[in-house]
Amino acid sequence: MSAPLLRVDGVTKTFVGRAAVETLSFDVRPGEVFALLGPNGAGKTTTVRMLVGIIQPDAGRITFSVNGATAPTMPPELTGYLPEERGLYREISVQRTLVYFGMLRGMDRREAAARASEWLETMGLSDRSAERLDALSKGNQQRVQLIAAVLHRPRLAILDEPFTGLDPLSQEFFLELVRELKGAGTTIILSAHQMDLVERAADRVLLLNRGREILSGSVREMHERLDARPRLCLTLEADADDAVLEQDEDVQELRRDGDDAHVTLRARSSMPSFLARVMGRLPVRSIATESPRLHDVFVRAVREDDARAAAEAS
């Protein structure tokens, strides 16, 4: 296995006496998509800002390994950064904006202009290249900002909340773009709240809560480590009363979505016994087993961590 591109070792950052990030350690391998997850205030953006050098840690070390050497920062020409707070020059044309950002990353003007045209074609924005940024929709402005972050073909792309404010089609487009960047050899650090998209894109995830790691690994490893409870989706007739499910001794969680009843059974429950009871009392059109979603893992892990913290504080 190749050496990590990034290593974070015991990093802490405090603001006004409160630890936003506390003794955090992880590494990111070359060519992978690594996702930072957590609720609001968990420390994701603080971590990202330390990685790009906007702020410095109070303790611990951040090191990057590039071409056989290690350094506390990644060279700017090898780094792409999409910040959570979008910030482009709204009065300048799309093309000029992209050329400017490309030149900031070490490209000459002609190369930056050619690469910008290629990306605008890919993004379906070629016909808008001469327009001012503020003439574009929010989603198209975000596409331009993403182009600005990766125009120079960085070795490392750090994307902070890239899916925010995008419609489903644009989210799918960005997801495909993440895959293309990975295929081209770019290492990607992704901070996002959209669990279903992260689950499809990430190789590994790190879940933060209150500035600390509470869970990490591949999506499959996290599922297996945290939650092996049986799950079912029962599609019911429209007039079915799901009180039968709510009152069943084996049902731990129940969520309705139209005619679909998503059921999580208690650990060590017998699925055949449960189905035998339910099928005789409910009009069920179809049955499907479900794997735990990353969203479910996220919610349960954070709730358990918060409960532990409350118990320790009491």
Coordinates of C-alpha atoms in Angstrom, one line a residue:
M1 CA 0.0 0.0 0.0
S2 CA 1.4 3.5 -0.9
A3 CA 2.3 6.0 1.8
P4 CA -0.5 8.5 2.8
L5 CA -0.7 11.7 0.8
L6 CA -2.0 13.4 3.9
R7 CA -1.4 12.6 7.6
V8 CA -3.2 14.4 10.4
D9 CA -1.7 13.5 13.8
G10 CA -3.3 14.6 17.1
V11 CA -4.6 17.9 15.8
T12 CA -6.5 20.3 18.1
K13 CA -8.0 23.7 17.4
T14 CA -9.6 25.9 20.1
F15 CA -11.8 29.0 19.7
V16 CA -12.6 31.1 22.8
G17 CA -11.9 28.3 25.1
R18 CA -13.9 25.7 23.2
A19 CA -12.3 22.9 21.2
A20 CA -13.6 22.9 17.7
V21 CA -11.3 20.0 16.8
E22 CA -9.8 17.8 19.5
T23 CA -6.8 15.4 19.1
L24 CA -8.0 14.4 15.6
S25 CA -5.9 11.8 13.7
F26 CA -6.4 10.3 10.2
D27 CA -4.7 9.8 6.9
V28 CA -5.7 10.1 3.3
R29 CA -4.3 7.8 0.7
P30 CA -3.4 8.8 -2.9
G31 CA -6.2 8.5 -5.4
E32 CA -9.1 7.9 -2.9
V33 CA -12.2 9.8 -2.1
F34 CA -12.2 10.5 1.7
A35 CA -15.3 11.9 3.2
L36 CA -15.5 14.1 6.4
L37 CA -19.0 13.7 7.9
G38 CA -20.7 15.1 11.0
P39 CA -23.5 17.3 12.2
N40 CA -23.4 21.1 12.2
G41 CA -20.6 22.3 14.5
A42 CA -18.8 18.9 14.5
G43 CA -15.5 20.5 13.3
K44 CA -15.5 19.6 9.6
T45 CA -15.0 23.0 8.2
T46 CA -12.4 23.9 10.8
T47 CA -10.5 20.7 9.8
V48 CA -10.7 21.6 6.1
R49 CA -9.5 25.1 6.8
M50 CA -6.5 23.7 8.7
L51 CA -5.7 21.4 5.8
V52 CA -5.5 24.3 3.3
G53 CA -3.6 26.5 5.7
I54 CA -6.2 29.2 6.3
I55 CA -5.9 28.6 10.0
Q56 CA -3.2 26.7 12.0
P57 CA -3.7 24.0 14.6
D58 CA -3.0 24.8 18.2
A59 CA -1.5 21.3 18.7
G60 CA -0.6 18.3 16.6
R61 CA 0.8 18.0 13.1
I62 CA -0.5 18.0 9.5
T63 CA 1.9 16.7 6.9
F64 CA 1.7 16.1 3.2
S65 CA 3.9 13.7 1.3
V66 CA 4.7 14.9 -2.3
N67 CA 7.3 13.5 -4.6
G68 CA 9.1 11.7 -1.7
A69 CA 9.3 14.8 0.6
T70 CA 7.0 15.8 3.5
A71 CA 5.8 19.3 4.2
P72 CA 3.2 21.0 6.5
T73 CA 1.3 22.4 3.5
M74 CA 0.5 21.1 0.0
P75 CA 1.9 23.2 -2.8
P76 CA -0.8 25.6 -4.1
E77 CA -0.3 24.4 -7.7
L78 CA -1.1 20.9 -6.6
T79 CA -4.2 21.8 -4.6
G80 CA -7.8 22.5 -5.5
Y81 CA -10.1 24.0 -2.9
L82 CA -13.9 24.5 -3.1
P83 CA -14.8 26.5 0.1
E84 CA -18.1 26.2 1.9
E85 CA -18.7 29.9 1.5
R86 CA -18.8 30.5 -2.2
G87 CA -16.8 33.6 -3.4
L88 CA -16.4 34.6 -7.0
Y89 CA -16.1 38.0 -8.6
R90 CA -19.7 38.5 -9.6
E91 CA -19.1 41.4 -12.0
I92 CA -16.5 39.6 -14.1
S93 CA -17.2 37.2 -17.0
V94 CA -17.1 33.5 -16.5
Q95 CA -14.1 33.0 -18.8
R96 CA -12.0 35.8 -17.3
T97 CA -12.7 34.4 -13.8
L98 CA -11.5 31.0 -14.7
V99 CA -8.4 32.2 -16.5
Y100 CA -7.6 34.3 -13.4
F101 CA -7.9 31.4 -11.0
G102 CA -5.9 29.2 -13.3
M103 CA -3.1 31.7 -13.4
L104 CA -3.2 31.9 -9.6
R105 CA -2.4 28.2 -9.6
G106 CA 0.6 28.5 -11.8
M107 CA -0.9 28.2 -15.3
D108 CA 0.0 30.6 -18.1
R109 CA -2.8 32.6 -19.6
R110 CA -3.1 30.6 -22.9
E111 CA -3.2 27.2 -21.1
A112 CA -5.7 28.5 -18.5
A113 CA -8.0 29.8 -21.3
A114 CA -7.9 26.5 -23.2
R115 CA -8.5 24.5 -20.1
A116 CA -11.4 26.8 -19.1
S117 CA -13.0 26.3 -22.5
E118 CA -12.7 22.5 -22.2
W119 CA -14.3 22.6 -18.7
L120 CA -17.1 24.9 -19.7
E121 CA -18.0 22.6 -22.6
T122 CA -18.0 19.6 -20.2
M123 CA -20.3 21.6 -17.8
G124 CA -22.6 22.7 -20.5
L125 CA -21.8 26.4 -20.0
S126 CA -19.9 27.2 -23.2
D127 CA -22.6 29.6 -24.4
R128 CA -22.4 31.5 -21.1
S129 CA -18.6 32.1 -21.0
A130 CA -18.8 35.8 -21.8
E131 CA -21.6 36.5 -19.3
R132 CA -21.0 37.9 -15.8
L133 CA -21.2 35.5 -12.9
D134 CA -24.1 37.3 -11.4
A135 CA -26.2 36.5 -14.5
L136 CA -26.0 32.8 -13.8
S137 CA -28.2 30.7 -11.6
K138 CA -26.9 29.6 -8.2
G139 CA -26.4 26.1 -9.5
N140 CA -24.4 27.3 -12.5
Q141 CA -22.3 29.6 -10.3
Q142 CA -21.4 26.6 -8.3
R143 CA -20.4 24.8 -11.4
V144 CA -18.1 27.6 -12.3
Q145 CA -16.6 27.7 -8.8
L146 CA -15.9 23.9 -9.0
I147 CA -14.2 24.4 -12.4
A148 CA -12.0 27.1 -10.7
A149 CA -11.1 24.6 -8.0
V150 CA -9.9 21.9 -10.4
L151 CA -9.0 23.8 -13.6
H152 CA -5.2 23.1 -13.0
R153 CA -5.7 19.4 -12.5
P154 CA -4.7 19.3 -8.9
R155 CA -3.2 16.2 -7.2
L156 CA -5.5 17.0 -4.1
A157 CA -9.0 18.5 -4.3
I158 CA -10.7 19.5 -1.1
L159 CA -14.4 20.1 -1.6
D160 CA -16.4 21.6 1.2
E161 CA -20.1 21.0 0.8
P162 CA -20.1 20.8 -3.0
F163 CA -23.7 19.5 -3.2
T164 CA -25.3 22.3 -1.2
G165 CA -28.1 24.1 -3.0
L166 CA -28.0 21.9 -6.1
D167 CA -31.0 20.2 -7.6
P168 CA -31.0 16.4 -8.0
L169 CA -29.8 16.5 -11.6
S170 CA -26.9 18.8 -10.7
Q171 CA -26.0 16.6 -7.7
E172 CA -25.8 13.6 -10.0
F173 CA -23.6 15.7 -12.4
F174 CA -21.2 16.6 -9.6
L175 CA -21.2 13.0 -8.3
E176 CA -20.0 11.9 -11.8
L177 CA -17.5 14.7 -11.8
V178 CA -16.0 13.4 -8.5
R179 CA -15.7 9.9 -10.1
E180 CA -13.9 11.4 -13.1
L181 CA -11.5 13.3 -11.0
K182 CA -10.7 10.2 -9.0
G183 CA -10.2 8.3 -12.3
A184 CA -7.7 10.9 -13.4
G185 CA -5.7 10.3 -10.3
T186 CA -6.9 13.2 -8.1
T187 CA -7.2 12.5 -4.4
I188 CA -10.4 14.0 -3.1
I189 CA -11.4 15.1 0.5
L190 CA -15.1 15.6 0.5
S191 CA -17.1 17.3 3.3
A192 CA -20.9 17.0 2.8
H193 CA -24.2 16.4 4.5
Q194 CA -25.9 14.5 1.7
M195 CA -25.4 10.9 3.0
D196 CA -26.8 9.1 0.0
L197 CA -24.4 10.9 -2.3
V198 CA -21.4 10.4 0.0
E199 CA -22.2 6.7 0.3
R200 CA -22.0 6.4 -3.5
A201 CA -18.8 8.4 -3.9
A202 CA -16.5 7.8 -0.9
D203 CA -14.0 5.0 -0.4
R204 CA -13.6 5.8 3.3
V205 CA -15.4 8.1 5.7
L206 CA -14.6 9.8 9.0
L207 CA -17.5 10.7 11.2
L208 CA -16.9 13.6 13.6
N209 CA -19.0 14.8 16.6
R210 CA -18.1 17.7 18.9
G211 CA -14.6 17.9 17.3
R212 CA -13.7 14.2 17.8
E213 CA -13.7 11.1 15.7
I214 CA -16.5 8.7 16.6
L215 CA -16.4 6.3 13.7
S216 CA -14.2 5.7 10.6
G217 CA -13.6 3.2 7.9
S218 CA -15.2 2.1 4.6
V219 CA -19.0 2.4 4.3
R220 CA -19.3 -1.4 4.6
E221 CA -17.0 -1.5 7.7
M222 CA -19.1 1.1 9.4
H223 CA -22.3 -0.8 8.7
E224 CA -20.9 -4.0 10.0
R225 CA -19.4 -2.5 13.1
L226 CA -22.3 -0.4 14.1
D227 CA -25.6 -1.9 12.9
A228 CA -26.5 -5.4 11.9
R229 CA -30.2 -5.2 12.7
P230 CA -32.5 -6.8 10.2
R231 CA -34.3 -4.3 7.9
L232 CA -37.3 -4.6 5.7
C233 CA -39.4 -2.5 3.3
L234 CA -43.0 -3.6 3.3
T235 CA -45.2 -2.1 0.5
L236 CA -48.7 -2.0 1.9
E237 CA -52.1 -1.4 0.4
A238 CA -53.1 2.2 0.5
D239 CA -55.6 1.8 3.3
A240 CA -53.4 -0.4 5.5
D241 CA -53.2 0.5 9.2
D242 CA -49.6 0.2 10.3
A243 CA -50.5 0.0 14.0
V244 CA -49.8 -3.7 13.7
L245 CA -46.2 -2.9 13.0
E246 CA -46.0 -0.2 15.7
Q247 CA -47.2 -2.7 18.3
D248 CA -45.1 -5.7 17.2
E249 CA -42.5 -6.7 19.9
D250 CA -39.8 -7.2 17.3
V251 CA -40.1 -3.7 15.7
Q252 CA -37.6 -1.2 17.0
E253 CA -38.0 1.5 14.4
L254 CA -40.8 2.2 11.8
R255 CA -40.8 4.9 9.1
R256 CA -43.6 5.4 6.6
D257 CA -42.9 6.7 3.1
G258 CA -46.3 6.6 1.3
D259 CA -47.3 3.0 1.0
D260 CA -43.8 1.8 2.0
A261 CA -43.2 0.9 5.6
H262 CA -39.5 0.8 6.5
V263 CA -39.0 -1.5 9.4
T264 CA -35.9 -2.1 11.6
L265 CA -36.2 -5.1 13.7
R266 CA -34.5 -5.5 17.1
A267 CA -31.1 -7.3 17.2
R268 CA -31.4 -11.1 17.2
S269 CA -35.1 -10.9 16.0
S270 CA -36.3 -13.7 13.8
M271 CA -37.3 -12.2 10.5
P272 CA -39.3 -15.3 9.4
S273 CA -41.3 -15.2 12.7
F274 CA -42.0 -11.5 12.3
L275 CA -43.2 -11.9 8.7
A276 CA -45.4 -14.9 9.6
R277 CA -47.2 -12.7 12.2
V278 CA -47.5 -9.6 10.0
M279 CA -48.6 -11.3 6.7
G280 CA -51.7 -12.6 8.4
R281 CA -52.7 -9.2 9.7
L282 CA -51.7 -6.7 7.1
P283 CA -52.3 -6.4 3.3
V284 CA -48.7 -6.5 2.0
R285 CA -48.1 -6.1 -1.7
S286 CA -44.3 -6.7 -1.7
I287 CA -41.4 -7.3 0.7
A288 CA -37.7 -6.4 0.3
T289 CA -34.8 -6.5 2.6
E290 CA -32.8 -3.3 3.0
S291 CA -29.1 -2.7 3.9
P292 CA -28.5 0.0 6.6
R293 CA -28.0 3.4 5.0
L294 CA -25.1 5.7 5.8
H295 CA -27.7 8.1 7.0
D296 CA -28.9 5.6 9.6
V297 CA -25.3 4.9 10.7
F298 CA -24.7 8.6 11.0
V299 CA -27.8 9.3 13.1
R300 CA -27.3 6.4 15.5
A301 CA -23.6 7.0 16.0
V302 CA -24.1 10.7 16.8
R303 CA -27.0 10.0 19.1
E304 CA -25.1 7.4 21.0
D305 CA -22.1 9.7 21.3
D306 CA -24.3 12.5 22.6
A307 CA -25.9 10.2 25.1
R308 CA -22.5 9.1 26.4
A309 CA -21.4 12.7 26.7
A310 CA -24.5 13.7 28.6
A311 CA -24.1 10.7 31.0
E312 CA -20.5 11.7 31.7
A313 CA -21.5 15.3 32.4
S314 CA -24.2 14.4 34.8

